[in-house]
Structures are given as C-alpha cells and as structure tokens.
Amino acid sequence: MKGLGRVRLDRVEKYYGGVSALKTVDLEIRPNEFFALLGPSGSGKTTTLRLIAGLETPSAGRILFDNLDVTDSGPGERDIAMVFQSYALYPHMTVAENIAFPLRMSGVPRRELASLVRGAAARVRIDHLLDRRPSQLSGGQQQRCALARAIVRKPRLFLLDEPLSNLDAKLRVETRVELKSLQHQLDVTTIYVTHDQEEAMTLADRIAIFMDGEIVQVGAPAAIFERPATLAVAGFIGSPAMNLVRAHADGGAVRVGDTIIPCHARIPGPPRDVMLAVRPGDIAADKQGLPAQVYVSELLGETSIINLKIGAELVKMRVSGGSPFRDGEQIHVRFDPDRLHLFEPESGKRIEIEAEPKMRRSAP
C-alpha cells in the first residue's frame, strides 16, 4: 500500500444547472497522508469528496488516482471506502454482517471472512459486539462499526464525510484520537471532510480550506494558523478566530484610531487603509496601549476571553485564568508588534510584510 493513494484534481469544476458548486479546483493529495477538506456549509468540500468517490461526475476537469484517469470510473472501480455522517449501516444485519458486506461484494472466500471481520472489529474495539444489530448499539459504537466496514478490505483511499458530527463532545474528542492512530496503523491515504476546524487542525497532515466553491489555501495546520492567506481564512481559523480591525498602514507603523502601533516591519506600498488581524492571545493589557472598554468576559476554564470595545470595533483578548477586569471598565491594551497580520480590505489578500533585522530594531 505504501506509495499508493495519490489523488490529483486537475482543473475540476462542478455545476448544478446554472449554479457553480466548484470553481476550477486544482489539488494534489499525497500517498498515505491524512488530508482534510475544511470549510463552512456550502463551500464545496462535500461536493469535492463525492467527486473523488465517483458519486458525482465533474462538469469539467480530470480526477486522477496514482496518475490513472478515473474521471469516468464508477465508485466500485476506484478502490475506495467511505464513511458517511449517517453511518449507513444495514439495520437487518448484525455488526459482523455489516462489516463483512464489502468483502462479500468483492467475492472474498467465506473461509476468510470471519478472521478479516474480527480483525477489523478489533482495531476499533467492537469485536465483542459482532452479534448485535445497529439498533442495539450506541452512536459511538455505530460509528466504529462503519469504520470497521470501511477498513476491512484495505482500500486505496479512505474517505470520511463528517464522521464524528453525530457524537457528543466528549466522545468526539476520544474518537478523534483513535481515528488518527488508526490512520497511522493502516498507512492509507485518508480524506476527511469537516466544518470543524478543531478536528481538521488536530487530525490532518495538510488542510485545504474551501470558501464559496474555491480552495483559498492549502497547507499544514500550523502554517495556515500562522500565515492565513486571505482575510476570509484569518476570520475562520482559530478559536476564537483572529480579530479584524480597520487600520491605516504607513511605512513601519499601523494606526488604529489615534494610536500608532509599531509593527517592526517594512510595509510595502504607499500609505493606505488596511485590515489589521491579530489573535486574541497576542493582545495584552498595557497602560501605554490602545484605549478599550471591557464589554463582557467569558470564562473558559484555564483561560478567559475578554470582549473589548476599541472605538467601534469589538475585539477579543485571551488571558490566563479568570478575568481581572470588571465589565464596563476602561483599560488599555497592546497588540504584539511581532504578531500582526495585514490584509487588503477589498481583495482580502495578505500583505506580505518584511520583518526588519533584529540589530536594526535594537539600534538607538
């Protein structure tokens, strides 16, 4: 299996009538990686997964598996296994029969079925439930049965469409860890659709972020978090997401209202209006900073989110422990000058700023 499972979408488009669901998607997924398709509802991520699975046919472009064009091939010809949000288990079959179903369809000899089924069930820890029917299982057990059915025949591609969305929060976290471990054991290319950025960030080797039928950024989770490519990504990734504040850039400084924020960088181009983005954890109370009013505080356990009004802007600041401020209190805050992100207000594109050398910054 090693080295197999490369997927390439070559200028793929999808229309439903006159409505564009996907707009010229180019994407390559590497063998054996865990790849997430992340985006809000209606962004095109599930359509992309269905095209890869062969459940939909592209309106334009090609889909290739290991350099073989499968654009017109049906799902049964693609050597894939898929887990749906609804699990799609057969209610009249036992767990063992559900897991065995794809093996029977593939013509696996009966004498081999039992050991393969038990092995797949053991991987997801339901080998003690083989005689039960889906109605006798909890939601988490049904999800594990669907996973076992998907992995039992060792497919080239493992496709997962929001598989954890029906589980409660605690079980989602537990299953997420097990799913990542399972993918490592199987060493199989896994494509995972989700609208939950926490799932994508913790599970994936790389992520493609979809917005309005287009891929707006592809990269490792840390790279996307640290350098969002567009204003839309900056406002989507992170919990809470980046604060977006109207500002004015001029040379090596950014002005928010009447306060100048040195950004320790050279901002290209003429003085102009920009969107300034800063993460809640990169804001701190500072008597020399921007004037702000505490609007409301949210205790999250080990940290708190302080909602601030800075002029007309609502900004979130993260602090350790409980809030040290009263609602309505007037304070001042500082944006970390080394952690600022700038974007063009109209196009939403990132403005690449060049950090000044440290020696230059520290010079008198």
mmCIF file of C-alpha atoms in Angstrom:
data_model
loop_
_atom_site.group_PDB
_atom_site.id
_atom_site.type_symbol
_atom_site.label_atom_id
_atom_site.label_comp_id
_atom_site.label_asym_id
_atom_site.label_seq_id
_atom_site.Cartn_x
_atom_site.Cartn_y
_atom_site.Cartn_z
ATOM 1 C CA MET A 1 0.000 0.000 0.000
ATOM 2 C CA LYS A 2 2.955 2.331 0.663
ATOM 3 C CA GLY A 3 3.318 4.881 -2.104
ATOM 4 C CA LEU A 4 -0.188 4.325 -3.448
ATOM 5 C CA GLY A 5 -3.167 6.589 -2.920
ATOM 6 C CA ARG A 6 -2.052 9.784 -4.650
ATOM 7 C CA VAL A 7 -5.063 11.849 -5.732
ATOM 8 C CA ARG A 8 -4.982 14.759 -8.173
ATOM 9 C CA LEU A 9 -7.797 17.072 -9.176
ATOM 10 C CA ASP A 10 -6.910 18.836 -12.414
ATOM 11 C CA ARG A 11 -8.997 21.976 -13.053
ATOM 12 C CA VAL A 12 -12.142 20.305 -11.750
ATOM 13 C CA GLU A 13 -15.436 22.194 -11.921
ATOM 14 C CA LYS A 14 -18.950 21.210 -10.918
ATOM 15 C CA TYR A 15 -22.213 22.846 -11.903
ATOM 16 C CA TYR A 16 -25.766 22.024 -10.882
ATOM 17 C CA GLY A 17 -27.856 23.581 -13.611
ATOM 18 C CA GLY A 18 -26.525 27.118 -13.827
ATOM 19 C CA VAL A 19 -25.162 27.119 -10.276
ATOM 20 C CA SER A 20 -21.415 26.690 -9.769
ATOM 21 C CA ALA A 21 -20.625 24.399 -6.822
ATOM 22 C CA LEU A 22 -16.878 24.151 -7.578
ATOM 23 C CA LYS A 23 -14.798 26.667 -9.489
ATOM 24 C CA THR A 24 -11.635 25.288 -11.126
ATOM 25 C CA VAL A 25 -10.191 23.248 -8.282
ATOM 26 C CA ASP A 26 -6.561 22.100 -8.581
ATOM 27 C CA LEU A 27 -5.415 19.864 -5.734
ATOM 28 C CA GLU A 28 -2.915 17.099 -5.076
ATOM 29 C CA ILE A 29 -3.193 14.741 -2.096
ATOM 30 C CA ARG A 30 -0.078 12.725 -1.317
ATOM 31 C CA PRO A 31 0.072 8.973 -0.665
ATOM 32 C CA ASN A 32 -0.633 7.921 2.927
ATOM 33 C CA GLU A 33 -1.367 11.401 4.242
ATOM 34 C CA PHE A 34 -4.336 12.471 6.333
ATOM 35 C CA PHE A 35 -5.854 15.315 4.320
ATOM 36 C CA ALA A 36 -8.772 17.460 5.500
ATOM 37 C CA LEU A 37 -11.252 19.389 3.370
ATOM 38 C CA LEU A 38 -12.350 22.218 5.673
ATOM 39 C CA GLY A 39 -14.902 24.941 5.171
ATOM 40 C CA PRO A 40 -18.307 26.296 6.135
ATOM 41 C CA SER A 41 -21.541 24.763 4.860
ATOM 42 C CA GLY A 42 -21.970 25.152 1.108
ATOM 43 C CA SER A 43 -18.292 25.840 0.456
ATOM 44 C CA GLY A 44 -17.775 22.841 -1.867
ATOM 45 C CA LYS A 45 -15.898 20.419 0.381
ATOM 46 C CA THR A 46 -18.504 17.619 0.346
ATOM 47 C CA THR A 47 -19.000 18.039 -3.409
ATOM 48 C CA THR A 48 -15.245 17.540 -3.816
ATOM 49 C CA LEU A 49 -15.315 14.365 -1.715
ATOM 50 C CA ARG A 50 -18.239 12.994 -3.745
ATOM 51 C CA LEU A 51 -16.348 13.696 -6.960
ATOM 52 C CA ILE A 52 -13.305 11.840 -5.620
ATOM 53 C CA ALA A 53 -15.568 8.946 -4.595
ATOM 54 C CA GLY A 54 -17.204 8.756 -8.021
ATOM 55 C CA LEU A 55 -20.642 9.586 -6.630
ATOM 56 C CA GLU A 56 -20.661 12.726 -8.801
ATOM 57 C CA THR A 57 -19.161 13.413 -12.231
ATOM 58 C CA PRO A 58 -17.248 16.678 -12.773
ATOM 59 C CA SER A 59 -18.625 19.203 -15.256
ATOM 60 C CA ALA A 60 -15.032 19.897 -16.352
ATOM 61 C CA GLY A 61 -11.529 18.724 -15.497
ATOM 62 C CA ARG A 62 -9.989 15.378 -14.553
ATOM 63 C CA ILE A 63 -9.578 13.239 -11.441
ATOM 64 C CA LEU A 64 -6.513 11.003 -11.246
ATOM 65 C CA PHE A 65 -5.583 8.240 -8.811
ATOM 66 C CA ASP A 66 -1.881 7.348 -8.948
ATOM 67 C CA ASN A 67 -1.696 9.050 -12.385
ATOM 68 C CA LEU A 68 -4.603 6.944 -13.703
ATOM 69 C CA ASP A 69 -7.549 8.972 -15.009
ATOM 70 C CA VAL A 70 -10.659 7.811 -13.097
ATOM 71 C CA THR A 71 -12.897 10.737 -14.062
ATOM 72 C CA ASP A 72 -15.485 8.483 -15.690
ATOM 73 C CA SER A 73 -14.998 5.454 -13.426
ATOM 74 C CA GLY A 74 -17.737 4.421 -11.018
ATOM 75 C CA PRO A 75 -17.248 4.143 -7.227
ATOM 76 C CA GLY A 76 -16.771 0.356 -7.451
ATOM 77 C CA GLU A 77 -13.817 0.795 -9.800
ATOM 78 C CA ARG A 78 -11.899 3.237 -7.619
ATOM 79 C CA ASP A 79 -10.848 1.011 -4.683
ATOM 80 C CA ILE A 80 -12.215 3.379 -2.055
ATOM 81 C CA ALA A 81 -14.078 3.026 1.223
ATOM 82 C CA MET A 82 -16.332 5.741 2.569
ATOM 83 C CA VAL A 83 -17.834 6.548 5.957
ATOM 84 C CA PHE A 84 -20.862 8.829 5.834
ATOM 85 C CA GLN A 85 -22.195 11.172 8.511
ATOM 86 C CA SER A 86 -25.219 8.872 8.929
ATOM 87 C CA TYR A 87 -23.022 5.692 9.072
ATOM 88 C CA ALA A 88 -25.455 3.974 6.602
ATOM 89 C CA LEU A 89 -25.500 0.623 8.429
ATOM 90 C CA TYR A 90 -27.931 -2.091 7.327
ATOM 91 C CA PRO A 91 -30.436 -2.402 10.210
ATOM 92 C CA HIS A 92 -31.376 -6.035 9.492
ATOM 93 C CA MET A 93 -27.728 -7.204 9.595
ATOM 94 C CA THR A 94 -25.554 -7.879 12.625
ATOM 95 C CA VAL A 95 -22.355 -5.952 13.210
ATOM 96 C CA ALA A 96 -20.381 -8.864 11.755
ATOM 97 C CA GLU A 97 -22.593 -8.977 8.662
ATOM 98 C CA ASN A 98 -22.326 -5.221 8.158
ATOM 99 C CA ILE A 99 -18.535 -5.378 8.347
ATOM 100 C CA ALA A 100 -18.419 -8.392 6.042
ATOM 101 C CA PHE A 101 -20.704 -6.846 3.410
ATOM 102 C CA PRO A 102 -17.983 -5.201 1.228
ATOM 103 C CA LEU A 103 -15.932 -8.413 1.392
ATOM 104 C CA ARG A 104 -18.894 -10.445 0.138
ATOM 105 C CA MET A 105 -19.422 -7.930 -2.696
ATOM 106 C CA SER A 106 -15.747 -8.331 -3.623
ATOM 107 C CA GLY A 107 -16.023 -12.133 -3.717
ATOM 108 C CA VAL A 108 -13.752 -12.856 -0.748
ATOM 109 C CA PRO A 109 -13.975 -16.599 0.088
ATOM 110 C CA ARG A 110 -16.274 -17.412 3.015
ATOM 111 C CA ARG A 111 -13.464 -19.185 4.919
ATOM 112 C CA GLU A 112 -11.526 -15.893 5.108
ATOM 113 C CA LEU A 113 -14.414 -13.667 6.164
ATOM 114 C CA ALA A 114 -14.541 -14.396 9.881
ATOM 115 C CA SER A 115 -10.885 -13.607 10.593
ATOM 116 C CA LEU A 116 -10.944 -10.430 8.462
ATOM 117 C CA VAL A 117 -14.134 -9.208 10.124
ATOM 118 C CA ARG A 118 -12.856 -9.935 13.628
ATOM 119 C CA GLY A 119 -9.541 -8.235 12.846
ATOM 120 C CA ALA A 120 -11.255 -5.059 11.589
ATOM 121 C CA ALA A 121 -13.638 -5.040 14.559
ATOM 122 C CA ALA A 122 -10.754 -5.468 16.984
ATOM 123 C CA ARG A 123 -8.963 -2.438 15.515
ATOM 124 C CA VAL A 124 -11.901 -0.249 16.520
ATOM 125 C CA ARG A 125 -12.653 -2.181 19.722
ATOM 126 C CA ILE A 126 -16.078 -3.627 18.868
ATOM 127 C CA ASP A 127 -15.090 -7.298 18.435
ATOM 128 C CA HIS A 128 -17.286 -8.080 21.479
ATOM 129 C CA LEU A 129 -20.360 -6.671 19.663
ATOM 130 C CA LEU A 130 -20.317 -8.738 16.473
ATOM 131 C CA ASP A 131 -23.671 -10.444 17.129
ATOM 132 C CA ARG A 132 -25.594 -7.238 17.815
ATOM 133 C CA ARG A 133 -27.686 -5.241 15.350
ATOM 134 C CA PRO A 134 -27.254 -1.471 14.781
ATOM 135 C CA SER A 135 -30.361 -0.654 16.838
ATOM 136 C CA GLN A 136 -28.648 -2.244 19.858
ATOM 137 C CA LEU A 137 -25.554 -0.026 19.544
ATOM 138 C CA SER A 138 -24.802 3.425 20.891
ATOM 139 C CA GLY A 139 -23.965 6.216 18.454
ATOM 140 C CA GLY A 140 -20.262 5.755 19.094
ATOM 141 C CA GLN A 141 -20.489 2.002 18.528
ATOM 142 C CA GLN A 142 -22.380 2.515 15.264
ATOM 143 C CA GLN A 143 -19.661 4.876 14.122
ATOM 144 C CA ARG A 144 -16.994 2.265 14.937
ATOM 145 C CA CYS A 145 -18.947 -0.354 13.004
ATOM 146 C CA ALA A 146 -18.990 1.956 9.970
ATOM 147 C CA LEU A 147 -15.235 2.477 10.325
ATOM 148 C CA ALA A 148 -14.604 -1.265 10.582
ATOM 149 C CA ARG A 149 -16.690 -1.877 7.453
ATOM 150 C CA ALA A 150 -14.631 0.755 5.625
ATOM 151 C CA ILE A 151 -11.198 -0.572 6.586
ATOM 152 C CA VAL A 152 -11.874 -4.317 6.398
ATOM 153 C CA ARG A 153 -10.794 -4.691 2.772
ATOM 154 C CA LYS A 154 -7.793 -2.301 2.962
ATOM 155 C CA PRO A 155 -8.820 0.224 0.299
ATOM 156 C CA ARG A 156 -6.518 2.573 -1.593
ATOM 157 C CA LEU A 157 -8.469 5.591 -0.286
ATOM 158 C CA PHE A 158 -10.350 6.093 2.963
ATOM 159 C CA LEU A 159 -12.999 8.849 2.592
ATOM 160 C CA LEU A 160 -14.722 10.294 5.662
ATOM 161 C CA ASP A 161 -17.657 12.713 5.418
ATOM 162 C CA GLU A 162 -18.205 14.451 8.798
ATOM 163 C CA PRO A 163 -17.996 11.066 10.596
ATOM 164 C CA LEU A 164 -17.905 12.500 14.131
ATOM 165 C CA SER A 165 -20.666 15.084 13.874
ATOM 166 C CA ASN A 166 -23.344 12.865 15.433
ATOM 167 C CA LEU A 167 -21.278 12.108 18.555
ATOM 168 C CA ASP A 168 -21.348 14.063 21.803
ATOM 169 C CA ALA A 169 -18.431 16.387 22.569
ATOM 170 C CA LYS A 170 -16.523 14.017 24.889
ATOM 171 C CA LEU A 171 -16.861 11.052 22.526
ATOM 172 C CA ARG A 172 -15.831 13.212 19.557
ATOM 173 C CA VAL A 173 -12.532 14.047 21.236
ATOM 174 C CA GLU A 174 -11.874 10.413 22.219
ATOM 175 C CA THR A 175 -12.743 9.090 18.764
ATOM 176 C CA ARG A 176 -10.629 11.765 17.094
ATOM 177 C CA VAL A 177 -7.522 10.460 18.843
ATOM 178 C CA GLU A 178 -8.365 6.872 17.931
ATOM 179 C CA LEU A 179 -9.068 7.811 14.317
ATOM 180 C CA LYS A 180 -5.646 9.423 13.935
ATOM 181 C CA SER A 181 -3.998 6.363 15.485
ATOM 182 C CA LEU A 182 -5.991 4.072 13.192
ATOM 183 C CA GLN A 183 -4.898 6.010 10.108
ATOM 184 C CA HIS A 184 -1.260 5.664 11.171
ATOM 185 C CA GLN A 185 -1.696 1.916 11.614
ATOM 186 C CA LEU A 186 -3.406 1.480 8.260
ATOM 187 C CA ASP A 187 -0.949 3.793 6.465
ATOM 188 C CA VAL A 188 -3.654 4.644 3.936
ATOM 189 C CA THR A 189 -4.474 7.940 2.227
ATOM 190 C CA THR A 190 -7.361 9.452 4.182
ATOM 191 C CA ILE A 191 -9.519 12.360 3.006
ATOM 192 C CA TYR A 192 -11.664 13.886 5.721
ATOM 193 C CA VAL A 193 -14.467 16.417 5.252
ATOM 194 C CA THR A 194 -15.378 18.647 8.187
ATOM 195 C CA HIS A 195 -16.651 22.113 9.045
ATOM 196 C CA ASP A 196 -14.999 21.769 12.484
ATOM 197 C CA GLN A 197 -11.606 23.462 12.363
ATOM 198 C CA GLU A 198 -10.500 21.816 15.618
ATOM 199 C CA GLU A 199 -10.971 18.389 14.030
ATOM 200 C CA ALA A 200 -9.067 19.458 10.911
ATOM 201 C CA MET A 201 -6.228 21.077 12.864
ATOM 202 C CA THR A 202 -5.696 18.101 15.178
ATOM 203 C CA LEU A 203 -6.161 15.277 12.654
ATOM 204 C CA ALA A 204 -4.743 16.445 9.340
ATOM 205 C CA ASP A 205 -1.243 16.460 7.926
ATOM 206 C CA ARG A 206 -2.480 19.102 5.496
ATOM 207 C CA ILE A 207 -5.699 21.036 5.020
ATOM 208 C CA ALA A 208 -7.482 22.562 2.024
ATOM 209 C CA ILE A 209 -9.733 25.440 3.059
ATOM 210 C CA PHE A 210 -12.823 25.922 0.904
ATOM 211 C CA MET A 211 -14.762 29.164 0.553
ATOM 212 C CA ASP A 212 -17.596 29.682 -1.950
ATOM 213 C CA GLY A 213 -16.648 26.740 -4.161
ATOM 214 C CA GLU A 214 -12.929 27.539 -4.285
ATOM 215 C CA ILE A 215 -9.828 26.404 -2.435
ATOM 216 C CA VAL A 216 -8.373 29.522 -0.838
ATOM 217 C CA GLN A 217 -5.419 27.942 0.986
ATOM 218 C CA VAL A 218 -3.653 24.575 1.261
ATOM 219 C CA GLY A 219 -1.044 23.776 3.860
ATOM 220 C CA ALA A 220 -0.061 22.185 7.137
ATOM 221 C CA PRO A 221 -2.318 23.212 10.051
ATOM 222 C CA ALA A 222 0.421 25.208 11.789
ATOM 223 C CA ALA A 223 1.347 27.043 8.575
ATOM 224 C CA ILE A 224 -2.266 28.063 7.924
ATOM 225 C CA PHE A 225 -2.702 29.166 11.531
ATOM 226 C CA GLU A 226 0.469 31.239 11.474
ATOM 227 C CA ARG A 227 0.053 32.752 7.983
ATOM 228 C CA PRO A 228 -3.545 32.858 6.744
ATOM 229 C CA ALA A 229 -3.509 33.682 3.032
ATOM 230 C CA THR A 230 -6.688 35.762 2.973
ATOM 231 C CA LEU A 231 -8.901 37.833 5.190
ATOM 232 C CA ALA A 232 -11.576 35.118 4.988
ATOM 233 C CA VAL A 233 -9.151 32.471 6.283
ATOM 234 C CA ALA A 234 -7.963 34.801 9.056
ATOM 235 C CA GLY A 235 -11.566 35.235 10.163
ATOM 236 C CA PHE A 236 -12.245 31.495 10.019
ATOM 237 C CA ILE A 237 -9.226 29.720 11.528
ATOM 238 C CA GLY A 238 -8.658 29.882 15.272
ATOM 239 C CA SER A 239 -10.931 29.597 18.287
ATOM 240 C CA PRO A 240 -11.715 32.407 18.645
ATOM 241 C CA ALA A 241 -10.653 33.498 15.166
ATOM 242 C CA MET A 242 -8.364 36.466 14.534
ATOM 243 C CA ASN A 243 -9.614 39.911 15.433
ATOM 244 C CA LEU A 244 -10.080 42.043 12.321
ATOM 245 C CA VAL A 245 -9.657 45.777 12.825
ATOM 246 C CA ARG A 246 -9.726 48.666 10.348
ATOM 247 C CA ALA A 247 -6.385 50.438 10.331
ATOM 248 C CA HIS A 248 -4.051 52.665 8.309
ATOM 249 C CA ALA A 249 -0.566 51.492 7.304
ATOM 250 C CA ASP A 250 2.308 53.856 6.697
ATOM 251 C CA GLY A 251 5.925 52.686 6.419
ATOM 252 C CA GLY A 252 6.787 50.729 9.552
ATOM 253 C CA ALA A 253 3.707 51.503 11.605
ATOM 254 C CA VAL A 254 -0.025 50.891 11.687
ATOM 255 C CA ARG A 255 -2.500 53.379 13.108
ATOM 256 C CA VAL A 256 -5.697 52.236 14.795
ATOM 257 C CA GLY A 257 -7.829 55.269 15.603
ATOM 258 C CA ASP A 258 -5.408 57.798 17.082
ATOM 259 C CA THR A 259 -2.918 55.198 18.344
ATOM 260 C CA ILE A 260 0.230 54.247 16.438
ATOM 261 C CA ILE A 261 1.260 50.579 16.610
ATOM 262 C CA PRO A 262 4.877 49.966 15.516
ATOM 263 C CA CYS A 263 4.863 46.659 13.648
ATOM 264 C CA HIS A 264 8.640 46.046 13.479
ATOM 265 C CA ALA A 265 8.363 45.523 9.744
ATOM 266 C CA ARG A 266 8.516 47.280 6.413
ATOM 267 C CA ILE A 267 5.048 47.580 4.924
ATOM 268 C CA PRO A 268 5.289 47.731 1.123
ATOM 269 C CA GLY A 269 3.419 50.275 -0.961
ATOM 270 C CA PRO A 270 2.130 53.774 -0.264
ATOM 271 C CA PRO A 271 0.275 54.769 2.906
ATOM 272 C CA ARG A 272 -3.187 53.212 2.732
ATOM 273 C CA ASP A 273 -6.105 51.715 4.610
ATOM 274 C CA VAL A 274 -5.687 48.054 5.589
ATOM 275 C CA MET A 275 -7.352 45.369 7.669
ATOM 276 C CA LEU A 276 -5.246 44.522 10.689
ATOM 277 C CA ALA A 277 -5.582 40.990 12.076
ATOM 278 C CA VAL A 278 -4.326 39.880 15.479
ATOM 279 C CA ARG A 279 -5.055 36.754 17.502
ATOM 280 C CA PRO A 280 -6.695 37.060 20.945
ATOM 281 C CA GLY A 281 -3.577 35.605 22.578
ATOM 282 C CA ASP A 282 -1.403 38.341 21.032
ATOM 283 C CA ILE A 283 -3.225 41.141 22.871
ATOM 284 C CA ALA A 284 -2.337 42.125 26.434
ATOM 285 C CA ALA A 285 -3.212 44.852 28.915
ATOM 286 C CA ASP A 286 -0.716 47.731 28.717
ATOM 287 C CA LYS A 287 -1.101 51.264 30.105
ATOM 288 C CA GLN A 288 0.630 52.669 27.015
ATOM 289 C CA GLY A 289 -1.661 50.872 24.560
ATOM 290 C CA LEU A 290 -4.987 51.421 22.844
ATOM 291 C CA PRO A 291 -7.876 52.666 24.996
ATOM 292 C CA ALA A 292 -10.538 49.970 25.338
ATOM 293 C CA GLN A 293 -13.678 49.258 27.315
ATOM 294 C CA VAL A 294 -14.359 45.810 28.771
ATOM 295 C CA TYR A 295 -17.662 44.705 27.271
ATOM 296 C CA VAL A 296 -18.117 41.201 28.698
ATOM 297 C CA SER A 297 -15.836 38.364 29.883
ATOM 298 C CA GLU A 298 -16.202 34.652 29.105
ATOM 299 C CA LEU A 299 -14.601 32.115 31.457
ATOM 300 C CA LEU A 300 -13.385 29.033 29.556
ATOM 301 C CA GLY A 301 -11.713 27.264 32.478
ATOM 302 C CA GLU A 302 -7.948 27.708 32.268
ATOM 303 C CA THR A 303 -8.376 30.871 30.178
ATOM 304 C CA SER A 304 -10.887 33.665 29.708
ATOM 305 C CA ILE A 305 -11.900 35.648 26.644
ATOM 306 C CA ILE A 306 -12.270 39.361 27.328
ATOM 307 C CA ASN A 307 -14.505 41.098 24.809
ATOM 308 C CA LEU A 308 -13.352 44.684 24.355
ATOM 309 C CA LYS A 309 -14.744 47.699 22.566
ATOM 310 C CA ILE A 310 -11.988 49.641 20.837
ATOM 311 C CA GLY A 311 -13.813 52.539 19.239
ATOM 312 C CA ALA A 312 -16.493 50.919 17.103
ATOM 313 C CA GLU A 313 -14.607 47.593 16.905
ATOM 314 C CA LEU A 314 -15.321 44.545 19.068
ATOM 315 C CA VAL A 315 -12.039 42.769 19.868
ATOM 316 C CA LYS A 316 -11.343 39.574 21.837
ATOM 317 C CA MET A 317 -8.347 39.218 24.188
ATOM 318 C CA ARG A 318 -7.307 35.924 25.789
ATOM 319 C CA VAL A 319 -5.984 35.897 29.373
ATOM 320 C CA SER A 320 -4.970 33.101 31.743
ATOM 321 C CA GLY A 321 -7.452 32.127 34.444
ATOM 322 C CA GLY A 322 -10.404 34.341 35.255
ATOM 323 C CA SER A 323 -10.878 37.902 34.087
ATOM 324 C CA PRO A 324 -9.014 40.524 36.156
ATOM 325 C CA PHE A 325 -11.391 43.204 34.841
ATOM 326 C CA ARG A 326 -14.936 44.341 35.567
ATOM 327 C CA ASP A 327 -17.469 44.656 32.782
ATOM 328 C CA GLY A 328 -17.544 48.300 31.687
ATOM 329 C CA GLU A 329 -14.028 49.006 32.996
ATOM 330 C CA GLN A 330 -11.797 51.311 30.929
ATOM 331 C CA ILE A 331 -8.388 49.769 30.211
ATOM 332 C CA HIS A 332 -5.565 49.999 27.659
ATOM 333 C CA VAL A 333 -4.282 47.086 25.550
ATOM 334 C CA ARG A 334 -1.237 46.400 23.416
ATOM 335 C CA PHE A 335 -1.094 44.398 20.176
ATOM 336 C CA ASP A 336 2.113 42.344 19.915
ATOM 337 C CA PRO A 337 4.006 44.179 17.117
ATOM 338 C CA ASP A 338 5.713 40.947 16.014
ATOM 339 C CA ARG A 339 2.395 39.109 15.589
ATOM 340 C CA LEU A 340 0.423 41.466 13.353
ATOM 341 C CA HIS A 341 -1.113 40.420 10.032
ATOM 342 C CA LEU A 342 -2.195 42.866 7.333
ATOM 343 C CA PHE A 343 -4.696 42.353 4.505
ATOM 344 C CA GLU A 344 -6.036 44.377 1.592
ATOM 345 C CA PRO A 345 -9.564 45.476 2.551
ATOM 346 C CA GLU A 346 -11.109 44.955 -0.899
ATOM 347 C CA SER A 347 -9.361 41.885 -2.325
ATOM 348 C CA GLY A 348 -8.811 40.255 1.072
ATOM 349 C CA LYS A 349 -5.290 39.230 0.033
ATOM 350 C CA ARG A 350 -2.496 39.040 2.576
ATOM 351 C CA ILE A 351 0.015 41.895 2.552
ATOM 352 C CA GLU A 352 3.461 40.360 2.870
ATOM 353 C CA ILE A 353 5.458 42.442 5.301
ATOM 354 C CA GLU A 354 9.203 42.082 5.668
ATOM 355 C CA ALA A 355 10.490 41.895 9.227
ATOM 356 C CA GLU A 356 13.339 44.234 9.993
ATOM 357 C CA PRO A 357 16.666 42.689 11.128
ATOM 358 C CA LYS A 358 16.875 42.474 14.925
ATOM 359 C CA MET A 359 20.104 44.501 15.049
ATOM 360 C CA ARG A 360 18.361 47.307 13.204
ATOM 361 C CA ARG A 361 15.386 47.202 15.519
ATOM 362 C CA SER A 362 17.516 47.345 18.646
ATOM 363 C CA ALA A 363 19.703 50.196 17.391
ATOM 364 C CA PRO A 364 19.250 53.587 19.157
#
